[in-house]
Each structure stands twice: as structure tokens, then as C-alpha cells.
Amino acid sequence: MGFAGVAAVAAGYHHTLVLSTEGAVFAAGRNQLGQLGVTTPQKQAEPVRVPLPAQAAQVAAGYYHSVFLLSNGTAYTAGWNQYGQLGDGTREDRRKPVRVPLAEVLVGVAAGFYHTAFLTEG
């Protein structure tokens, strides 16, 4: 699979995210709305690596969206965005992770059915 240990796991409605101890993120499951963070639209029975610009520190999964907190305090999201749950200021679904435009340093993320929460430093 490409990693030695698992640091965290998050599960959405039809997808799963795995954060390795090295900070890489792998995703598996359905990808019809881009929730895996990779451009292939089909199901992924085997985990695929999510392309992120830095190591991840935390992952969260909502209904059909994913949230990636990076070690540098920024967050990226991917997937279904009908209600703005990706936090990128649009309602466009994203098949590749997009940076959440927050100026604050983030220290935590959480995702629910149709929403995402970002915890800032301080």
C-alpha cells in the first residue's frame, strides 16, 4: 500500500481515508463526486495516494467530501460541495484537493454530513 503504519482513519458514507505515520493520505471507496481527492471517477477498491502539497497531520470525512489538515497548518478539501462544505467559497464539486482560503493557522478539522469545521490556533 505504500506506508508502514496507520496514524488515523476517517470514514465517509462510501469512502475511507487513511493517514499514514509518515503523513501521506490514502483513500478508497466510491469517488463519484471526487471525495477521494483523485481525478479518477470510478470506485477504488485498493487505496490510492491523495496528492497533497505537504504532509498531512489529520483527516476527516463527511458524507461525500474529505478534509485534509496539513502539517503546515493549512487545510485542503475535496468532493461534494453543494452546501459549501468544502470551505473554498464556491459550491463547485472538487475532484482534486483545493486549499481552504483561511489566513489563520489551523490545528484541527472535523467533518459531518453536510458541513466542515476548522479549529484555529489560539
GROMACS .gro file of C-alpha atoms in nm:
model
  122
    1MET     CA    1   0.000   0.000   0.000
    2GLY     CA    2   0.296   0.233   0.034
    3PHE     CA    3   0.307   0.305   0.408
    4ALA     CA    4   0.440   0.134   0.716
    5GLY     CA    5   0.191   0.244   0.982
    6VAL     CA    6  -0.152   0.395   1.026
    7ALA     CA    7  -0.188   0.714   1.231
    8ALA     CA    8  -0.561   0.778   1.174
    9VAL     CA    9  -0.862   0.662   0.976
   10ALA     CA   10  -1.174   0.857   0.874
   11ALA     CA   11  -1.487   0.717   0.711
   12GLY     CA   12  -1.747   0.893   0.499
   13TYR     CA   13  -2.067   0.749   0.354
   14HIS     CA   14  -1.897   0.544   0.080
   15HIS     CA   15  -1.527   0.624   0.125
   16THR     CA   16  -1.240   0.580   0.368
   17LEU     CA   17  -0.929   0.790   0.433
   18VAL     CA   18  -0.611   0.655   0.590
   19LEU     CA   19  -0.340   0.882   0.729
   20SER     CA   20  -0.002   0.710   0.745
   21THR     CA   21   0.252   0.771   1.018
   22GLU     CA   22   0.466   0.940   0.750
   23GLY     CA   23   0.193   1.199   0.677
   24ALA     CA   24   0.069   1.053   0.348
   25VAL     CA   25  -0.304   1.013   0.285
   26PHE     CA   26  -0.459   0.718   0.106
   27ALA     CA   27  -0.824   0.690   0.000
   28ALA     CA   28  -1.052   0.408  -0.111
   29GLY     CA   29  -1.418   0.361  -0.196
   30ARG     CA   30  -1.662   0.541  -0.423
   31ASN     CA   31  -1.544   0.856  -0.597
   32GLN     CA   32  -1.844   0.978  -0.796
   33LEU     CA   33  -1.821   1.331  -0.651
   34GLY     CA   34  -1.443   1.346  -0.609
   35GLN     CA   35  -1.441   1.268  -0.238
   36LEU     CA   36  -1.125   1.059  -0.270
   37GLY     CA   37  -0.927   1.364  -0.385
   38VAL     CA   38  -0.813   1.191  -0.705
   39THR     CA   39  -0.936   1.254  -1.058
   40THR     CA   40  -1.046   0.900  -1.143
   41PRO     CA   41  -1.426   0.886  -1.120
   42GLN     CA   42  -1.461   0.514  -1.061
   43LYS     CA   43  -1.456   0.318  -0.738
   44GLN     CA   44  -1.117   0.248  -0.584
   45ALA     CA   45  -1.108  -0.098  -0.425
   46GLU     CA   46  -0.741  -0.050  -0.333
   47PRO     CA   47  -0.619   0.263  -0.153
   48VAL     CA   48  -0.474   0.534  -0.377
   49ARG     CA   49  -0.247   0.814  -0.259
   50VAL     CA   50  -0.409   1.157  -0.240
   51PRO     CA   51  -0.188   1.426  -0.397
   52LEU     CA   52  -0.123   1.691  -0.133
   53PRO     CA   53   0.144   1.966  -0.129
   54ALA     CA   54   0.274   1.875   0.220
   55GLN     CA   55   0.248   1.604   0.482
   56ALA     CA   56  -0.093   1.567   0.642
   57ALA     CA   57  -0.147   1.584   1.017
   58GLN     CA   58  -0.518   1.497   1.031
   59VAL     CA   59  -0.801   1.373   0.807
   60ALA     CA   60  -1.179   1.395   0.830
   61ALA     CA   61  -1.456   1.259   0.612
   62GLY     CA   62  -1.810   1.382   0.558
   63TYR     CA   63  -2.095   1.238   0.355
   64TYR     CA   64  -1.926   1.281   0.013
   65HIS     CA   65  -1.634   1.510   0.099
   66SER     CA   66  -1.289   1.484   0.256
   67VAL     CA   67  -1.080   1.723   0.465
   68PHE     CA   68  -0.702   1.718   0.493
   69LEU     CA   69  -0.519   1.921   0.760
   70LEU     CA   70  -0.156   1.962   0.660
   71SER     CA   71   0.140   1.982   0.895
   72ASN     CA   72   0.191   2.348   0.797
   73GLY     CA   73  -0.150   2.447   0.942
   74THR     CA   74  -0.338   2.475   0.613
   75ALA     CA   75  -0.636   2.267   0.506
   76TYR     CA   76  -0.739   2.115   0.175
   77THR     CA   77  -1.078   1.969   0.086
   78ALA     CA   78  -1.220   1.760  -0.197
   79GLY     CA   79  -1.553   1.617  -0.307
   80TRP     CA   80  -1.916   1.724  -0.299
   81ASN     CA   81  -1.973   2.095  -0.234
   82GLN     CA   82  -2.346   2.159  -0.286
   83TYR     CA   83  -2.376   2.333   0.052
   84GLY     CA   84  -2.032   2.496   0.055
   85GLN     CA   85  -1.895   2.230   0.289
   86LEU     CA   86  -1.553   2.240   0.123
   87GLY     CA   87  -1.500   2.592   0.259
   88ASP     CA   88  -1.343   2.723  -0.063
   89GLY     CA   89  -1.602   2.996  -0.120
   90THR     CA   90  -1.779   2.811  -0.404
   91ARG     CA   91  -2.040   2.540  -0.445
   92GLU     CA   92  -1.841   2.354  -0.710
   93ASP     CA   93  -1.752   1.989  -0.653
   94ARG     CA   94  -1.375   1.933  -0.647
   95ARG     CA   95  -1.207   1.616  -0.774
   96LYS     CA   96  -0.862   1.736  -0.664
   97PRO     CA   97  -0.788   1.879  -0.319
   98VAL     CA   98  -0.834   2.256  -0.307
   99ARG     CA   99  -0.685   2.484  -0.041
  100VAL     CA  100  -0.926   2.636   0.206
  101PRO     CA  101  -0.862   3.014   0.197
  102LEU     CA  102  -0.817   3.084   0.568
  103ALA     CA  103  -0.546   3.316   0.697
  104GLU     CA  104  -0.537   3.155   1.043
  105VAL     CA  105  -0.316   2.862   1.135
  106LEU     CA  106  -0.534   2.555   1.173
  107VAL     CA  107  -0.484   2.289   1.440
  108GLY     CA  108  -0.789   2.069   1.385
  109VAL     CA  109  -1.057   1.970   1.136
  110ALA     CA  110  -1.386   1.783   1.159
  111ALA     CA  111  -1.649   1.689   0.903
  112GLY     CA  112  -2.014   1.596   0.927
  113PHE     CA  113  -2.283   1.501   0.682
  114TYR     CA  114  -2.307   1.841   0.508
  115HIS     CA  115  -2.053   2.052   0.697
  116THR     CA  116  -1.688   2.101   0.788
  117ALA     CA  117  -1.536   2.264   1.097
  118PHE     CA  118  -1.190   2.418   1.123
  119LEU     CA  119  -1.018   2.474   1.459
  120THR     CA  120  -0.773   2.763   1.466
  121GLU     CA  121  -0.465   2.809   1.680
  122GLY     CA  122  -0.524   3.011   1.998
   0.00000   0.00000   0.00000
